[in-house]
Coordinates of C-alpha atoms in Angstrom, one line a residue:
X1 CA -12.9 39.6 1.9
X2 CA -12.3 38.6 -1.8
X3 CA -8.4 39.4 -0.7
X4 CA -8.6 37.6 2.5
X5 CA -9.9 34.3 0.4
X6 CA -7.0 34.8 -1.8
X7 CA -4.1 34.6 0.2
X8 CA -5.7 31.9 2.0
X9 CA -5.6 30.1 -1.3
X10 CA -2.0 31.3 -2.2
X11 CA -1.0 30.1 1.3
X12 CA -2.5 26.4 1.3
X13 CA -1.3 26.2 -2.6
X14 CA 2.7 26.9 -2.0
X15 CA 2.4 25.3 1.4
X16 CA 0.4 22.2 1.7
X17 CA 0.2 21.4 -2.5
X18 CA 3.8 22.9 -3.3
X19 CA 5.0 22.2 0.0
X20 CA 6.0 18.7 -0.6
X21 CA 8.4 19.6 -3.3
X22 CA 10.2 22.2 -1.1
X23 CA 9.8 19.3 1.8
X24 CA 12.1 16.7 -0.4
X25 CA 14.7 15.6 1.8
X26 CA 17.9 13.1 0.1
X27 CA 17.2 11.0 3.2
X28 CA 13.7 10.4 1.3
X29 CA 15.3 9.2 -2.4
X30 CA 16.3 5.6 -1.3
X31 CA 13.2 4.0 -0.1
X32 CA 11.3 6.5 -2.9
X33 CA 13.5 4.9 -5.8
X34 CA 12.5 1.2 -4.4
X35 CA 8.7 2.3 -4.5
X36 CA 9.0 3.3 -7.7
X37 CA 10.9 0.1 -9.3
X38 CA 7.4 -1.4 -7.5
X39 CA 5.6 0.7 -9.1
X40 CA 7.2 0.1 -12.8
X41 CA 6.7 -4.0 -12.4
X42 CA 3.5 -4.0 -14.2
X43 CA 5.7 -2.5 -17.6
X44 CA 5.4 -6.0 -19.3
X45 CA 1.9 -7.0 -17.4
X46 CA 0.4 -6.8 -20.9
X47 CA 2.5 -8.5 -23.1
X48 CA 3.1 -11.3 -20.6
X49 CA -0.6 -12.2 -20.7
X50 CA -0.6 -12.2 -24.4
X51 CA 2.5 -14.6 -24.2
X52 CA 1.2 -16.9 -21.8
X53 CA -2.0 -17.1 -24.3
X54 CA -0.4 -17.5 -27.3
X55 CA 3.3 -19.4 -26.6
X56 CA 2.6 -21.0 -23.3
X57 CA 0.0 -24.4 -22.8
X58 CA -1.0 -23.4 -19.1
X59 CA -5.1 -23.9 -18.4
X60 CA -6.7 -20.9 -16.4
X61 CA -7.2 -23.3 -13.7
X62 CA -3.5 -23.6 -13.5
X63 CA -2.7 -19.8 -13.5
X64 CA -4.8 -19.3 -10.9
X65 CA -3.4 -21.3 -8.6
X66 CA 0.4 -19.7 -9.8
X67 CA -1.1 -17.0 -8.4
X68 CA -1.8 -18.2 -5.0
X69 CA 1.9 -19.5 -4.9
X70 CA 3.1 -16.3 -6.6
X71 CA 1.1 -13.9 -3.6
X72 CA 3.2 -16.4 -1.2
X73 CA 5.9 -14.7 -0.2
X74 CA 4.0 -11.5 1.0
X75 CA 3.4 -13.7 4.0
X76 CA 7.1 -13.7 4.7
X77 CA 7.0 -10.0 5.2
X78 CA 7.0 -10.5 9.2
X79 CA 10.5 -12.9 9.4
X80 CA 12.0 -10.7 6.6
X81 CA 11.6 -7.9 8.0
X82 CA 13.0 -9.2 11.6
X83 CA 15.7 -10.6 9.4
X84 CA 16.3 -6.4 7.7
X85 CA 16.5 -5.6 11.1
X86 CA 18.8 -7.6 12.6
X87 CA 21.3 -7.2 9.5
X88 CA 20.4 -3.6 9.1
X89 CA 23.8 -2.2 8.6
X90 CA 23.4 -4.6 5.6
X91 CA 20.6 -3.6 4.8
X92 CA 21.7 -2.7 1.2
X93 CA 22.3 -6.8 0.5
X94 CA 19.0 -7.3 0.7
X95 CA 18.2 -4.5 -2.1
X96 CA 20.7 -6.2 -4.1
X97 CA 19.9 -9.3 -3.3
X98 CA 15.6 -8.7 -4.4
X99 CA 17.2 -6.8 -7.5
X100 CA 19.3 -10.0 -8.7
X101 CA 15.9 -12.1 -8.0
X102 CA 13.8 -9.3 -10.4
X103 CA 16.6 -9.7 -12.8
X104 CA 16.4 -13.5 -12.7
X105 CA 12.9 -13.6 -13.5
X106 CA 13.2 -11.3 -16.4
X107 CA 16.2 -12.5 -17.9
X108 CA 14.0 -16.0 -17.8
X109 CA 11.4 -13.9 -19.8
X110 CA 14.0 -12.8 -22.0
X111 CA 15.4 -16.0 -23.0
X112 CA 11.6 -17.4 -23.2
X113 CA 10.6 -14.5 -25.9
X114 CA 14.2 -14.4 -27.5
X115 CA 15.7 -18.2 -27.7
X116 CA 13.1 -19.9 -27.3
X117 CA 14.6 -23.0 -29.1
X118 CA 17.7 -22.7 -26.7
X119 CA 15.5 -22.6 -23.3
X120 CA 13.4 -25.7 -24.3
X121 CA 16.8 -27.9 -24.6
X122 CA 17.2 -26.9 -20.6
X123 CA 13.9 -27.3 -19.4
X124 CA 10.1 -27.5 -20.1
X125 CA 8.9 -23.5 -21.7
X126 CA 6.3 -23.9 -18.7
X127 CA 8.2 -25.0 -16.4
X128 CA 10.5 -21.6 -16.9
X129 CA 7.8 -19.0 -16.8
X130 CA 6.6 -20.7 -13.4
X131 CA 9.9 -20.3 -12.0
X132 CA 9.9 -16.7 -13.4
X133 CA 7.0 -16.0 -11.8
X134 CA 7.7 -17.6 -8.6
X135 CA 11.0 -16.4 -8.1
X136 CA 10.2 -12.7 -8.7
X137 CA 7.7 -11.9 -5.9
X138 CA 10.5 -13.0 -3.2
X139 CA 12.7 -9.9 -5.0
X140 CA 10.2 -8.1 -4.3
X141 CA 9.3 -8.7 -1.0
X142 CA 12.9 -8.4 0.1
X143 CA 12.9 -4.7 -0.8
X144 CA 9.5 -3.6 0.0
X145 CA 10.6 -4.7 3.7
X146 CA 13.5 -2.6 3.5
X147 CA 11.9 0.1 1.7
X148 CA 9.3 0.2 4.5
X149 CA 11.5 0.3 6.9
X150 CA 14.0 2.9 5.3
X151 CA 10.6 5.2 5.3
X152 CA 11.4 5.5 9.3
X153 CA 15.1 5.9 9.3
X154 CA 14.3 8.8 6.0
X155 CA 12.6 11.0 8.7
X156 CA 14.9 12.1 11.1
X157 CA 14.4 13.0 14.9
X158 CA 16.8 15.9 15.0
X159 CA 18.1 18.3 11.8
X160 CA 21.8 18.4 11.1
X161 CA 22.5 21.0 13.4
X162 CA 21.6 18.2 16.4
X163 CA 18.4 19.9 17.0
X164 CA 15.4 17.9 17.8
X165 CA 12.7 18.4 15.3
X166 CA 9.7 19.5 16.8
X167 CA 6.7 17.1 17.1
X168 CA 3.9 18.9 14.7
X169 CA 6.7 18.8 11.9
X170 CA 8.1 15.7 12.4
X171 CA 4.7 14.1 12.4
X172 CA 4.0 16.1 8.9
X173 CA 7.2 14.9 7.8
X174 CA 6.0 11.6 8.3
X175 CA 3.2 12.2 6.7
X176 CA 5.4 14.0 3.3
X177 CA 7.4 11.0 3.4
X178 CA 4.3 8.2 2.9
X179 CA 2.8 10.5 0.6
X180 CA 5.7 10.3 -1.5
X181 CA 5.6 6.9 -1.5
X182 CA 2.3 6.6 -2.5
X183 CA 2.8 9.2 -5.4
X184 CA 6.0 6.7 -6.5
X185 CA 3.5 3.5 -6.5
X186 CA 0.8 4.5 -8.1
X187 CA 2.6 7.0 -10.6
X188 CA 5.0 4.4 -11.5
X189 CA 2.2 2.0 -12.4
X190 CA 0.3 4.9 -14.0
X191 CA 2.7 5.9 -16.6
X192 CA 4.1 2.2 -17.4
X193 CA -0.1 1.3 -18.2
X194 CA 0.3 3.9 -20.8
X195 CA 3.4 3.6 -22.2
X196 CA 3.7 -0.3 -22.2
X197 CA 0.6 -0.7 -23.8
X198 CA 1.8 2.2 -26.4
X199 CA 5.2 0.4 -27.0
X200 CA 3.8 -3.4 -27.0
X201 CA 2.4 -1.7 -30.1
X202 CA 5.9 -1.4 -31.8
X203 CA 8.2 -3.3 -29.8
X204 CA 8.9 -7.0 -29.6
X205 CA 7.9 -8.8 -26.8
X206 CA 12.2 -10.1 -26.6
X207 CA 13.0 -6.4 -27.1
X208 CA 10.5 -5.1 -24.1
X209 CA 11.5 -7.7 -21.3
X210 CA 15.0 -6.4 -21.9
X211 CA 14.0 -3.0 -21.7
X212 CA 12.5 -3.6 -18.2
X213 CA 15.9 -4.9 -16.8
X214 CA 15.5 -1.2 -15.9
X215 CA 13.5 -1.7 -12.9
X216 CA 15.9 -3.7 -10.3
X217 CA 18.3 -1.1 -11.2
X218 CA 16.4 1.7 -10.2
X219 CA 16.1 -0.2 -6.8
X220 CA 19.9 -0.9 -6.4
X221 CA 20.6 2.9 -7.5
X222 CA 18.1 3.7 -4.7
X223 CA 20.1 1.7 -2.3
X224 CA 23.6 3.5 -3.1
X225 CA 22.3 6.3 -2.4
X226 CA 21.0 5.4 0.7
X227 CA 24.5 4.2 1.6
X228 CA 26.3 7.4 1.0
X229 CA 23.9 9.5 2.9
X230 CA 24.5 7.8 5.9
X231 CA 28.1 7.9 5.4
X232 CA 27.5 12.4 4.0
X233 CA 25.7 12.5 7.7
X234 CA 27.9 10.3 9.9
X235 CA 30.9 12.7 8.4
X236 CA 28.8 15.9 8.9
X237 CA 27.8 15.1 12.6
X238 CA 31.8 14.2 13.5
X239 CA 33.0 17.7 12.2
X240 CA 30.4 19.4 13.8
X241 CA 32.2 17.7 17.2
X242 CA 29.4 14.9 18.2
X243 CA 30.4 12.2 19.9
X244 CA 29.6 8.5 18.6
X245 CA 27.3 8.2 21.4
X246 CA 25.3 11.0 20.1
X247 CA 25.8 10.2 16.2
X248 CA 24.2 6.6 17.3
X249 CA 21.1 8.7 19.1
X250 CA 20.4 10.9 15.4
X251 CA 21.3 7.9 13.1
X252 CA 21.3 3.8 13.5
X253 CA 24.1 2.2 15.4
X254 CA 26.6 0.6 12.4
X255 CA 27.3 -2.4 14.5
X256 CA 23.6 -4.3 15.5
X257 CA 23.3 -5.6 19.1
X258 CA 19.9 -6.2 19.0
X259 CA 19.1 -10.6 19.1
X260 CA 17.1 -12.6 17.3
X261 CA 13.3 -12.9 18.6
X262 CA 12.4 -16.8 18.0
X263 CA 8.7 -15.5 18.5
X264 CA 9.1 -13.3 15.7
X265 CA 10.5 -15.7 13.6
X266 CA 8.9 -18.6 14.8
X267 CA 5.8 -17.2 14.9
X268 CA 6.1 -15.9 10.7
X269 CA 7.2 -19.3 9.8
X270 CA 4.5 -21.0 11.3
X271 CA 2.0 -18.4 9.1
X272 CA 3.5 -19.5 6.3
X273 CA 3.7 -23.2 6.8
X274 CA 0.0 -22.6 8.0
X275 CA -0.9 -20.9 4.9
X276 CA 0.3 -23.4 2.2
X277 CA -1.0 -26.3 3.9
X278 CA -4.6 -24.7 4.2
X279 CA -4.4 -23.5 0.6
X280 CA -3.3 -26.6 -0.6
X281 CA -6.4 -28.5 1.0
X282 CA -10.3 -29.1 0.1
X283 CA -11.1 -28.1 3.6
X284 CA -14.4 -26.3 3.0
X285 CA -14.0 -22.7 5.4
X286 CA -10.1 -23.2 4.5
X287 CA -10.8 -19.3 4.2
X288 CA -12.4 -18.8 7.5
X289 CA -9.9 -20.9 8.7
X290 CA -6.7 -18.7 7.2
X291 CA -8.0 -16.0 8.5
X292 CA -8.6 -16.7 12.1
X293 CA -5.3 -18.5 12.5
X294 CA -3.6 -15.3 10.9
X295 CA -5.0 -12.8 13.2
X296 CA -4.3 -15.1 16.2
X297 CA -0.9 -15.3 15.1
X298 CA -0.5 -11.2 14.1
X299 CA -2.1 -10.4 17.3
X300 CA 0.4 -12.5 19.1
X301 CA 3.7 -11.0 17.7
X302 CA 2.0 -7.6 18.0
X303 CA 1.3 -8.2 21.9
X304 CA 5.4 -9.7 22.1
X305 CA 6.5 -6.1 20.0
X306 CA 4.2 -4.0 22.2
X307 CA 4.6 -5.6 25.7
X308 CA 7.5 -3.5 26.9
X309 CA 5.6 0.2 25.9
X310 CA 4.7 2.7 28.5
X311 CA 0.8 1.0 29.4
X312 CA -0.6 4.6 28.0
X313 CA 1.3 4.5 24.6
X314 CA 0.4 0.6 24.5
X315 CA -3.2 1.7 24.7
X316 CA -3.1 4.6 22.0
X317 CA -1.3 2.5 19.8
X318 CA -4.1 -0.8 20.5
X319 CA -7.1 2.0 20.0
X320 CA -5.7 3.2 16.4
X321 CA -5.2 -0.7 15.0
X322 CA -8.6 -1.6 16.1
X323 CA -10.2 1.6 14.4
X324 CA -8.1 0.7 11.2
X325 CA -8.5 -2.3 10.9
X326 CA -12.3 -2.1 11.5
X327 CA -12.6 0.8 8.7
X328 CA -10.2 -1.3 5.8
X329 CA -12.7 -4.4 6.9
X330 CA -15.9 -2.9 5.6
X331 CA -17.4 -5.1 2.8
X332 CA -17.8 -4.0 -0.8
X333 CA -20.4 -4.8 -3.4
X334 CA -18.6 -7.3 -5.4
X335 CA -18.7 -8.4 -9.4
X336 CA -22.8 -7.7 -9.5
X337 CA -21.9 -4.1 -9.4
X338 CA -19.7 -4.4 -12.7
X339 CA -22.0 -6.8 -14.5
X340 CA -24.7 -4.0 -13.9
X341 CA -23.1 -1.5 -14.9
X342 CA -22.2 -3.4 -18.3
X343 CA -25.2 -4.7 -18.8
X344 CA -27.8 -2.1 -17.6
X345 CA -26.1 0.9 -17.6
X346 CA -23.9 0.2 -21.2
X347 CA -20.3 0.6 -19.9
X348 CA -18.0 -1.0 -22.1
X349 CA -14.2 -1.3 -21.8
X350 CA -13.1 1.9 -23.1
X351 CA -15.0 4.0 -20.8
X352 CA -13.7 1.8 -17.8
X353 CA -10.2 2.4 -18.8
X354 CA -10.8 6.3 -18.6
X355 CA -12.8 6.0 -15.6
X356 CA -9.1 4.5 -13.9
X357 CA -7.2 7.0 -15.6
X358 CA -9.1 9.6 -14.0
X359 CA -9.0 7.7 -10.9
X360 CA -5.5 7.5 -11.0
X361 CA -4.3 11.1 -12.1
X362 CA -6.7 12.8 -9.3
X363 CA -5.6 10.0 -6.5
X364 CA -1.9 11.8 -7.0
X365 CA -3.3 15.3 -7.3
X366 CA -5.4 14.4 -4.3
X367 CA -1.9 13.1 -2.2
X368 CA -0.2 16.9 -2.9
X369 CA -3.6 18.7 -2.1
X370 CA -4.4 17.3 1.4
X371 CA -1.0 16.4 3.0
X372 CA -1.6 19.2 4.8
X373 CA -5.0 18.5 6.1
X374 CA -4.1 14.8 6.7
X375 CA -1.4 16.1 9.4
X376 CA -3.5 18.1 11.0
X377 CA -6.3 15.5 11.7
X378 CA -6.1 12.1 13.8
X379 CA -6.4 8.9 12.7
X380 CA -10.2 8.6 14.7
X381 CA -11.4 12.1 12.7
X382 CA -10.2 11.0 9.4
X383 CA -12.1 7.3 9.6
X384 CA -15.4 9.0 10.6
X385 CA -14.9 12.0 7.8
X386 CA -14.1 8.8 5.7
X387 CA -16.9 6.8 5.9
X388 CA -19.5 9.5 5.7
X389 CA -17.9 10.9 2.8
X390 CA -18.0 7.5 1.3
X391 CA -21.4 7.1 1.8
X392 CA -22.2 10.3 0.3
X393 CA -19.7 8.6 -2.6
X394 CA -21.7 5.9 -2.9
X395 CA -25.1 7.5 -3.2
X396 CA -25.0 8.2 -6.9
X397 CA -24.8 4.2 -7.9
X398 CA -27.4 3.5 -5.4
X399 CA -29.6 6.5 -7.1
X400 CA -28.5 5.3 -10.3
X401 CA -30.1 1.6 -9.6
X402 CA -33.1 3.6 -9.2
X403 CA -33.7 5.6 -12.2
X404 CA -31.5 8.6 -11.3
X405 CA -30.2 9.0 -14.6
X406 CA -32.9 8.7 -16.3
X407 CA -34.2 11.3 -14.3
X408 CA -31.2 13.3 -15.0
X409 CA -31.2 12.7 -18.8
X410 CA -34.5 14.0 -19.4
X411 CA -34.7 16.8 -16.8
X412 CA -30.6 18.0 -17.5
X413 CA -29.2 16.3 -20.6
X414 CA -26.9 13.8 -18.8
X415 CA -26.7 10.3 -17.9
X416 CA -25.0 7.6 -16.2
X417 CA -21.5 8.1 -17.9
X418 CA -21.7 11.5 -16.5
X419 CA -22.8 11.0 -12.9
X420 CA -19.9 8.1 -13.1
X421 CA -17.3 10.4 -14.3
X422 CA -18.5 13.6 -11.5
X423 CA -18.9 11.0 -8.8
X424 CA -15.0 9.6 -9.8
X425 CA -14.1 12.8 -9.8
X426 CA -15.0 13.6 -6.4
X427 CA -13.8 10.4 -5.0
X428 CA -10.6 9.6 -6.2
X429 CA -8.6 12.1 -4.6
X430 CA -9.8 10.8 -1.1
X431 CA -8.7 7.5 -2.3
X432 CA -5.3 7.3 -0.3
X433 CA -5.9 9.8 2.5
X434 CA -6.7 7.0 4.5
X435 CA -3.7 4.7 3.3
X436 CA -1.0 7.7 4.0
X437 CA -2.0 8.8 7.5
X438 CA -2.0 4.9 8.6
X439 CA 1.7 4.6 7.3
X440 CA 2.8 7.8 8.6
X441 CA 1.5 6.4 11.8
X442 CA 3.2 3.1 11.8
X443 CA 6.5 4.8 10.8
X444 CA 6.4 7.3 13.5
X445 CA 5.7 4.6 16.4
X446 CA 8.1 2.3 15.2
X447 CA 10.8 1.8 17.3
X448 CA 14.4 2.8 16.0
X449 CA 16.1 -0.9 16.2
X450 CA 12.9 -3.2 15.3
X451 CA 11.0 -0.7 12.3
X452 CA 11.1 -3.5 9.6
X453 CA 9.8 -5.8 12.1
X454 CA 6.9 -3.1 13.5
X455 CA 5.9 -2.2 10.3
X456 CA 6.0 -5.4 8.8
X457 CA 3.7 -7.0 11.7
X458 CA 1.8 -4.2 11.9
X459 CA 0.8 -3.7 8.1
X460 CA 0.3 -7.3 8.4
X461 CA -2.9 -6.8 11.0
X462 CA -4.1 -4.0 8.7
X463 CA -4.3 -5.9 5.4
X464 CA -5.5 -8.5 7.2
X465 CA -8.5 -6.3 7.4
X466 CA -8.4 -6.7 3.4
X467 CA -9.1 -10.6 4.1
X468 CA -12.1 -9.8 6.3
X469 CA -13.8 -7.0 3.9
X470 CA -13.6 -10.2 1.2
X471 CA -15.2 -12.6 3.6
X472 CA -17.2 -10.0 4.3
X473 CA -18.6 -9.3 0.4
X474 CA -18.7 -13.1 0.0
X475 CA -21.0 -13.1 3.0
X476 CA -23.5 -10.7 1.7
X477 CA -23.3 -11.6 -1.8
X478 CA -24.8 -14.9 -0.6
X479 CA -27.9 -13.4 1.3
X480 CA -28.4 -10.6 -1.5
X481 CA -28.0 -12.9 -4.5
X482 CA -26.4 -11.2 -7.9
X483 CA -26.1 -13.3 -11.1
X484 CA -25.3 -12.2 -14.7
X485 CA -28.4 -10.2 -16.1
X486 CA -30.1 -10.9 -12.5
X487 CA -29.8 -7.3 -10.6
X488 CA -33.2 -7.6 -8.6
X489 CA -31.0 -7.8 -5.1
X490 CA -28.4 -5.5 -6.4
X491 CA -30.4 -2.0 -4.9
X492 CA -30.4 -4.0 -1.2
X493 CA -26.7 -5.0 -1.4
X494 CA -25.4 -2.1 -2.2
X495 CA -27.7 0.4 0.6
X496 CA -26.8 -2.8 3.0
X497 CA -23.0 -2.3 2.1
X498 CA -23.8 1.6 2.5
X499 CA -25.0 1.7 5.9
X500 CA -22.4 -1.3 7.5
X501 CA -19.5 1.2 6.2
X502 CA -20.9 4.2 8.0
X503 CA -22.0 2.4 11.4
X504 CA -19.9 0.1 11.8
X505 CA -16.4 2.2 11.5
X506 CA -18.4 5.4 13.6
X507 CA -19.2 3.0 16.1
X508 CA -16.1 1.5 16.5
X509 CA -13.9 5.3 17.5
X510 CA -17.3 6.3 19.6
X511 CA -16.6 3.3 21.7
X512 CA -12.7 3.1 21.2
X513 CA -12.4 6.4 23.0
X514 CA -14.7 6.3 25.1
X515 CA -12.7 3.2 26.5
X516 CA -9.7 4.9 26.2
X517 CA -10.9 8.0 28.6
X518 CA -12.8 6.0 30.6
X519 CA -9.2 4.2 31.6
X520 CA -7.6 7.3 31.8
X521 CA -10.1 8.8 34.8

């Protein structure tokens, strides 16, 4: 038995936790190299709040509302990415093009840290950094779109024998490919919170800005690559005697033919117009508002991209957003939950900053350990294993509120930094099994000529969810009231928070299939 246990282990270790390294593919590099740049941004995150502080006269007020301008762009996603695909044997512009934008912004930075005296003839120092800041969340847009959509053309349909791949492997290579990308994100911004806070120690601020001119390279490397794979394969497929017709089928066409869909387009431009006008206002539910409009409008460009599927596959695909969406559109606790556990249960900066460390190394351990598992289970099993095992997550804090670790202290010899650190732990590696498995999924139903465009509209309806989950916590924070040293309604948020994101999300693939089967008969 002992032996049995142990080869099992072996097996799921070099095939599920080591498997992704033997899984790399060079079709996977370019859209991996772009993540990553994206993942490296935050390098000078630090020192640029420091030097807004100390060099720069702009009020928090004002900041905050850079940021609303600065998240902007993001809303552009859905036109952009119509735009990637319509110019997608160009697709390598765009890279450049986002690159050449990142550069802008930090050379800006540059000359603000370096010559100051210089940039203030030109212009207003203020007026610089909000065009820096402005100008570098369009670069980055611009390749996330075509990052995204190079995640779909990475994963081939057929090997470079002409074989079709077989469905189970394809879908796990779906599934290797946005876990990569995941691992590229979040161990990109990992290692720069370390080492840029360890080198804004010993380096000049002038002297780390132009160390970051790093990062649009990385992306414009990434996209050179992807340019002479295409042209390695295109070669390969002609000498093994393919015709064009069937080098089209296994790769993308080099000429588009595909028009321009005003919806699309007209439809992404009215979001945005929609959204600066209602952020600009005093309109009272300009949230509400936002929100509504912006799932009328997704909904409407997903029903144009989805009208001419097979009425089955429509379905499928309608049953898997819903259950998403509803499961990313749970409410959370809020701020209360921080203030309480500064204030009641003593954590203090430091021990926050390990608590996301931890979070953050096991989240990437937790990617290699179950891409396996995450293939083998459906969307619908994976949101209800979710949100019970979240509950179970979120037990501790609720038991904590209580007296658990007082308990604990005096029966075992630990407290609330221990049950904090366990309960992290045990949590974080689940953190992005249900981010992967989503992605996988809009990569592998996105068709061949429109991917930027499906997954741009499509991530769009899902981090819409985001927007809900916030209305959502602002909702209940106002029925359970939480002030700064006033935690009396904290215990019945957080059990009401506890039970809506295990009902709610169970409830919603109960009923989702049973609709779906119930059509079917």
């Amino acid at each position: 038995m002992p032996k049995i246990e142990f080869r099992s282990i072996w097996t799921w270790f070099t095939k599920d936790f080591l498997g992704i390294l033997h899984e790399m593919r060079w079709s996977y590099v370019p859209p991996l190299m772009v993540y990553l740049a994206a993942g490296i941004s935050g390098f000078t995150g630090i020192i640029e709040s420091f030097f807004v502080k100390e060099e720069l006269g702009l009020s928090a007020a004002f900041l905050a509302g850079l940021g609303f301008w600065a998240g902007l762009p993001w809303a552009l996603k859905m036109p952009f990415g119509h735009l990637v695909d319509l110019y997608w044997h160009r697709k390598s512009l765009f890279v450049y093009l986002g690159a050449l934008l990142m550069a802008g912004s930090i050379g800006i930075m540059i000359g603000l840290t370096g010559h100051k005296t210089f940039m203030a003839t030109i212009m207003a120092l203020d007026s610089w950094y909000v065009i820096a800041t402005l100008v570098s969340p369009v670069g980055f847009v611009l390749q996330d779109v075509v990052a995204d959509a190079m995640t779909v053309e990475a994963v081939p349909s057929y090997d470079e024998n002409g074989v079709k791949i077989p469905h189970d492997e394809f879908e796990r290579m779906h599934i290797t490919m946005q876990t990569l990308g995941r691992i590229a994100i979040i161990g990109g911004s990992a290692i720069v919170a370390g080492v840029g806070g360890w080198l804004a120690m010993s380096m000049s601020y002038y002297a780390m800005y132009k160390l970051s001119l790093i990062i649009p390279f990385i992306s414009i490397l990434g996209a050179i690559i992807g340019a002479w794979n295409v042209r390695r394969l295109r070669k390969h497929y002609r000498r093994s005697g393919c015709s064009e017709e069937e080098i089209c089928e296994v790769l993308r066409p080099e000429v588009c033919t595909m028009k321009p869909n005003w919806y699309i387009l007209g439809g992404g431009i009215v979001f945005v117009i929609m959204s600066v006008i209602l952020g600009m206002s005093q309109f009272a539910a300009k949230k509400e508002v936002v929100f509504f409009a912006s799932l009328t409008i997704v909904v409407y460009l997903m029903r144009q991209l989805l009208k001419d599927l097979d009425p089955v596959k429509r379905r499928d695909i309608i049953g898997i957003a819903i259950i998403v969406f509803v499961f990313r559109a749970m409410p959370g606790i809020g701020a209360g939950a921080s203030w309480w556990q500064i204030d009641v249960l003593k954590f203090d900066e430091a021990f926050f900053g390990t608590l996301r460390q931890i979070s953050s190394i096991l989240a990437i351990v937790g990617m290699f350990a179950l891409r396996g598992w995450m293939s083998r289970r459906p969307i619908p099993y994976l949101v209800i294993f979710l949100s019970v095992y979240s509950t179970l997550m979120m037990m501790p804090f609720v038991g904590m509120y209580y007296g658990l670790h007082e308990w604990t202290e005096k029966v075992f010899g630990f407290g609330a930094r221990t049950i904090a650190i366990i309960d992290t732990m045990a949590d974080s590696p689940m953190g992005q099994v249900s981010m992967i498995p989503m992605l996988a999924w809009i990569a592998r139903e996105a068709p061949l000529e429109q991917k930027a465009t499906y997954f741009a509209v499509m991530a769009a309806f899902t981090n819409l969810a985001l927007s809900l989950s916030s209305l959502g916590t602002n909702y209940l924070n106002e029925i359970f009231v939480v002030a700064r040293g006033q935690y009396g309604e904290l215990g019945h948020l957080m059990i009401t928070v506890t039970l809506i994101g295990l009902v709610l999300p169970v409830t919603t693939v109960i009923l989702v299939n049973w609709r779906n089967r119930s059509i079917g008969m």
